[in-house]
mmCIF file of C-alpha atoms in Angstrom:
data_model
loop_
_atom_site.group_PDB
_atom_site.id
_atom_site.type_symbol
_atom_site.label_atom_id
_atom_site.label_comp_id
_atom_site.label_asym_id
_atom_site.label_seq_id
_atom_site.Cartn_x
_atom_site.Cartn_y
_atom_site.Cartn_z
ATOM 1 C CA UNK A 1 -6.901 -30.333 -28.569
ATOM 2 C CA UNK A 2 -5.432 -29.907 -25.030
ATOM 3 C CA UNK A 3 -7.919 -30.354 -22.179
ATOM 4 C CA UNK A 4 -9.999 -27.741 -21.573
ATOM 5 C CA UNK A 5 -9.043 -27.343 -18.004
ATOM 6 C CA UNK A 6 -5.342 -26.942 -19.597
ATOM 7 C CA UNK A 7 -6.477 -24.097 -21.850
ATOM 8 C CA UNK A 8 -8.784 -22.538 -19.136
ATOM 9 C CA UNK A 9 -5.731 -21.485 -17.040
ATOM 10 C CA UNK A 10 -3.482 -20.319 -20.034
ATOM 11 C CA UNK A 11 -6.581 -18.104 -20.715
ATOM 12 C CA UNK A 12 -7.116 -16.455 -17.494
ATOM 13 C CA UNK A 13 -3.288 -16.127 -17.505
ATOM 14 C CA UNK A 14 -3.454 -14.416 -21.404
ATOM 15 C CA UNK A 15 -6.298 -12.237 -19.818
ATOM 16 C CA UNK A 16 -4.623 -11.138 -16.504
ATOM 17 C CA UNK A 17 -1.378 -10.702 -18.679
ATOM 18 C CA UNK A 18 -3.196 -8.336 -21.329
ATOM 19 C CA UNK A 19 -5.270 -6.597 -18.540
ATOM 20 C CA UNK A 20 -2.192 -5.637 -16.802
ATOM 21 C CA UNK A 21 -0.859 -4.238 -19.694
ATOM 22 C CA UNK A 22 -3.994 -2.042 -20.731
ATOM 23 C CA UNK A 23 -3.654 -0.604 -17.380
ATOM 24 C CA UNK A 24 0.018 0.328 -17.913
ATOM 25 C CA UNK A 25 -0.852 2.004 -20.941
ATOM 26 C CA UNK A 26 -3.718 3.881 -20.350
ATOM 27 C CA UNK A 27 -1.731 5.168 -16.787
ATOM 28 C CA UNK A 28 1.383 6.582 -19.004
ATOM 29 C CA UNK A 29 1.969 10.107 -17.554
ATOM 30 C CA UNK A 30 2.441 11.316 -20.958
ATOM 31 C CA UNK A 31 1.346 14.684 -21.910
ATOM 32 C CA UNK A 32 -1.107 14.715 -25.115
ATOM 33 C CA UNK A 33 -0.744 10.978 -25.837
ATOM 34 C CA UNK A 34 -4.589 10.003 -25.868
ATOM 35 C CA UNK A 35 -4.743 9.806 -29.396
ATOM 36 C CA UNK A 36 -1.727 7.252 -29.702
ATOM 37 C CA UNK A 37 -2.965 5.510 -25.977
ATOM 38 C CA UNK A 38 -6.206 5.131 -27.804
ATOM 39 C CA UNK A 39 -4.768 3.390 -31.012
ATOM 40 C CA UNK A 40 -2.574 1.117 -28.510
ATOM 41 C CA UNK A 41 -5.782 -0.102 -26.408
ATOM 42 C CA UNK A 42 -7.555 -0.827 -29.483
ATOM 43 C CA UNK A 43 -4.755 -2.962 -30.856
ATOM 44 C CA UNK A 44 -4.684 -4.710 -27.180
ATOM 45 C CA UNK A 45 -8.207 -5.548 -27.537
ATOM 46 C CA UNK A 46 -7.764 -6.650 -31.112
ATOM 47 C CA UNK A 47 -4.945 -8.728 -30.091
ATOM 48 C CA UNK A 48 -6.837 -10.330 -27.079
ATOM 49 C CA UNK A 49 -9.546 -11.753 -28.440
ATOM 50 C CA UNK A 50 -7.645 -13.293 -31.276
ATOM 51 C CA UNK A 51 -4.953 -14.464 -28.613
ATOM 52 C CA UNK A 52 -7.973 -16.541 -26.767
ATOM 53 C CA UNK A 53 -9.326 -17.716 -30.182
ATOM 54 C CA UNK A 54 -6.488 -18.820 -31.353
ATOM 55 C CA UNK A 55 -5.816 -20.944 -27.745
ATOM 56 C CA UNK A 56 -8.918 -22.323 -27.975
ATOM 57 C CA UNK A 57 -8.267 -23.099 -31.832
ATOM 58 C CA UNK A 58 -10.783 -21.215 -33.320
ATOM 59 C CA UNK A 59 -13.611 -23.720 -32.246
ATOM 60 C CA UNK A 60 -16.711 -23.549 -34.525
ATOM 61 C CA UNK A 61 -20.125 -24.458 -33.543
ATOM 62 C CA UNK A 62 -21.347 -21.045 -31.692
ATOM 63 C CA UNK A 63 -24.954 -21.152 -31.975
ATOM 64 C CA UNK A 64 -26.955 -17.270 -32.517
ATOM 65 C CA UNK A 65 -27.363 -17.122 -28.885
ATOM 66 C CA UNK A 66 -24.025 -17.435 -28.044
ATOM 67 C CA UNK A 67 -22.874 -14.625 -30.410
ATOM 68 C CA UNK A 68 -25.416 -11.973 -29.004
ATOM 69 C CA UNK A 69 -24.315 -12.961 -25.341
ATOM 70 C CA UNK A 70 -20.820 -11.826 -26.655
ATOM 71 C CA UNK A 71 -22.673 -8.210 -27.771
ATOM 72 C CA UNK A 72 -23.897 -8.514 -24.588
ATOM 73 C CA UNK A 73 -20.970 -9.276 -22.925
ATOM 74 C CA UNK A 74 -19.183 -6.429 -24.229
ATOM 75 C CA UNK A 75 -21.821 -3.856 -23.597
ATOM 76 C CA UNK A 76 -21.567 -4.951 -20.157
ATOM 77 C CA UNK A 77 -17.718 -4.769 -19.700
ATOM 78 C CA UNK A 78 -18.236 -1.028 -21.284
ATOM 79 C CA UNK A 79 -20.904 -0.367 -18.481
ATOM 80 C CA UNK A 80 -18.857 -1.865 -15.827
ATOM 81 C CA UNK A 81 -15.475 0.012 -16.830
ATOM 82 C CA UNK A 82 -17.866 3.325 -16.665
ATOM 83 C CA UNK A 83 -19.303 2.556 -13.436
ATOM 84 C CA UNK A 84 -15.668 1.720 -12.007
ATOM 85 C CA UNK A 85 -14.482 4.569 -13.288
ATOM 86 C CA UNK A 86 -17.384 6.863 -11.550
ATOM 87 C CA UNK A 87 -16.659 4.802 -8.595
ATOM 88 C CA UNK A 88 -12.639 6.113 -8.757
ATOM 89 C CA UNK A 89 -13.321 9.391 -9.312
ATOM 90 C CA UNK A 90 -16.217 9.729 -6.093
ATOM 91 C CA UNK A 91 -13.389 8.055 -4.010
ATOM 92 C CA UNK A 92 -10.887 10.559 -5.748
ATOM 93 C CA UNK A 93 -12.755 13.355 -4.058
ATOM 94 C CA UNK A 94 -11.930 12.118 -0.744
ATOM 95 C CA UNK A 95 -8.178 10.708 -1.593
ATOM 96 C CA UNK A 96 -6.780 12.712 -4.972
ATOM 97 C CA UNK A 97 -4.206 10.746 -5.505
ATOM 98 C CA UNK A 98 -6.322 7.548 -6.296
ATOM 99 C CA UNK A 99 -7.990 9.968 -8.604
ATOM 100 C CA UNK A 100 -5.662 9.857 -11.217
ATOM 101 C CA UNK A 101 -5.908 6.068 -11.544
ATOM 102 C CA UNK A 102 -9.091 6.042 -12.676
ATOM 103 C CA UNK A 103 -7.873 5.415 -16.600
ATOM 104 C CA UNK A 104 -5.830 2.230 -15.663
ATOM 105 C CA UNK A 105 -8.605 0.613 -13.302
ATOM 106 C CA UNK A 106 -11.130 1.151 -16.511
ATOM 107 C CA UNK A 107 -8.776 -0.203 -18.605
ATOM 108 C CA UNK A 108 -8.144 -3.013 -16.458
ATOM 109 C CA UNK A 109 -11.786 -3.477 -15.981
ATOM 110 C CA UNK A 110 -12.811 -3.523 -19.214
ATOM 111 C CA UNK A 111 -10.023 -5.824 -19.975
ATOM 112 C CA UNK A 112 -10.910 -8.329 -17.807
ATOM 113 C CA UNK A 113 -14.590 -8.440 -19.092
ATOM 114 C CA UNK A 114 -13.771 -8.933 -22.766
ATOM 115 C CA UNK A 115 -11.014 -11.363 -22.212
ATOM 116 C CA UNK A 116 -13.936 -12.965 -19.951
ATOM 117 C CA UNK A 117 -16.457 -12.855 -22.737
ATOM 118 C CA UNK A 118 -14.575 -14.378 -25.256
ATOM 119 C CA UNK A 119 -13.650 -16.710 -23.078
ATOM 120 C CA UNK A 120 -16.802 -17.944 -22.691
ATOM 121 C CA UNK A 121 -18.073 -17.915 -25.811
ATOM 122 C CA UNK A 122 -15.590 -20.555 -26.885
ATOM 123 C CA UNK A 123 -16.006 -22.717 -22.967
ATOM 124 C CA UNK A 124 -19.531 -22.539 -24.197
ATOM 125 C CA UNK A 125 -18.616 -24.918 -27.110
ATOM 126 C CA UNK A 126 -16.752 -27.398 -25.109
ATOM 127 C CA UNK A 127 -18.373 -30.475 -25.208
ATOM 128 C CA UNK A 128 -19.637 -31.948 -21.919
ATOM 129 C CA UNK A 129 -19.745 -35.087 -20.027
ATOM 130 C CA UNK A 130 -23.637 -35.204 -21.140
ATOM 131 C CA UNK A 131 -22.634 -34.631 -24.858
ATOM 132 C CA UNK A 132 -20.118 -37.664 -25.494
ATOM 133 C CA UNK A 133 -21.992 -41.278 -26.285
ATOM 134 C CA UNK A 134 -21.050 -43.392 -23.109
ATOM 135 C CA UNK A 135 -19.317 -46.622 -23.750
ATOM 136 C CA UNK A 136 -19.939 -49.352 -20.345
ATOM 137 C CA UNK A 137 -16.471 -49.225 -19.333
ATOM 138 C CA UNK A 138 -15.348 -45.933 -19.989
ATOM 139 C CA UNK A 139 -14.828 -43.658 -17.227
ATOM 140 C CA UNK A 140 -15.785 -39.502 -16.776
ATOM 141 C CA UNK A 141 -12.759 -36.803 -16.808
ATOM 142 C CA UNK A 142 -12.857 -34.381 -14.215
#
């Protein structure tokens, strides 16, 4: 397996790449598309989270407690993409035209905090420093 700090950046870049395109989707100023913009994001998602396991080469090992904080995880990138959107739409008020963003900066958002999630759940299985028998004359990776 590459090292991890290799497959940490082609992560963040997977996740930036896929959260960019959520955005794009859920912003097309198509009328009476939200069915089909709906099906889209879902396949985005889908395609995300097997993306990241499939750079991290479907790592086994997750413990219980690693699999709820992914339940968690998600619950909390749904709460967060709500919140950012309430946040959009107060500032909306004041400017209207950053209003109508509000579906790509959720999108984004929520993005973001699965990609993140996943991510972590397989960085969680990484083995440490601490985990690897030490041998006198080898020396630690940063």
């Amino acid at each position: 397996m590459e090292h991890p700090t290799k497959v940490n950046f082609k992560v963040r870049n997977l996740i930036l790449d896929y959260a960019l395109g959520a955005a794009i989707v859920a912003l097309l100023p198509i009328a009476n598309i939200g069915l089909l913009q709906t099906i889209a994001l879902f396949i985005l998602n889908v395609m995300l989270v097997i993306g990241i396991a499939r750079l991290w080469r479907f790592q086994k090992g997750g413990d219980c407690l690693a699999r709820v904080g992914v339940l968690f995880g998600i619950a909390g990138a749904i709460v967060m993409g709500f919140l950012v959107w309430l946040l959009v739409v107060a500032v909306g008020v004041v400017v209207p035209l950053l209003g109508s963003l509000a579906p790509g900066v959720v999108a984004f958002c929520y993005f973001w905090g699965v990609g993140q999630t996943v991510h972590h759940f397989y960085l969680s299985k990484v083995p440490t420093v601490a985990d690897r028998p030490h041998l006198s004359g080898e020396q630690d990776e940063i």
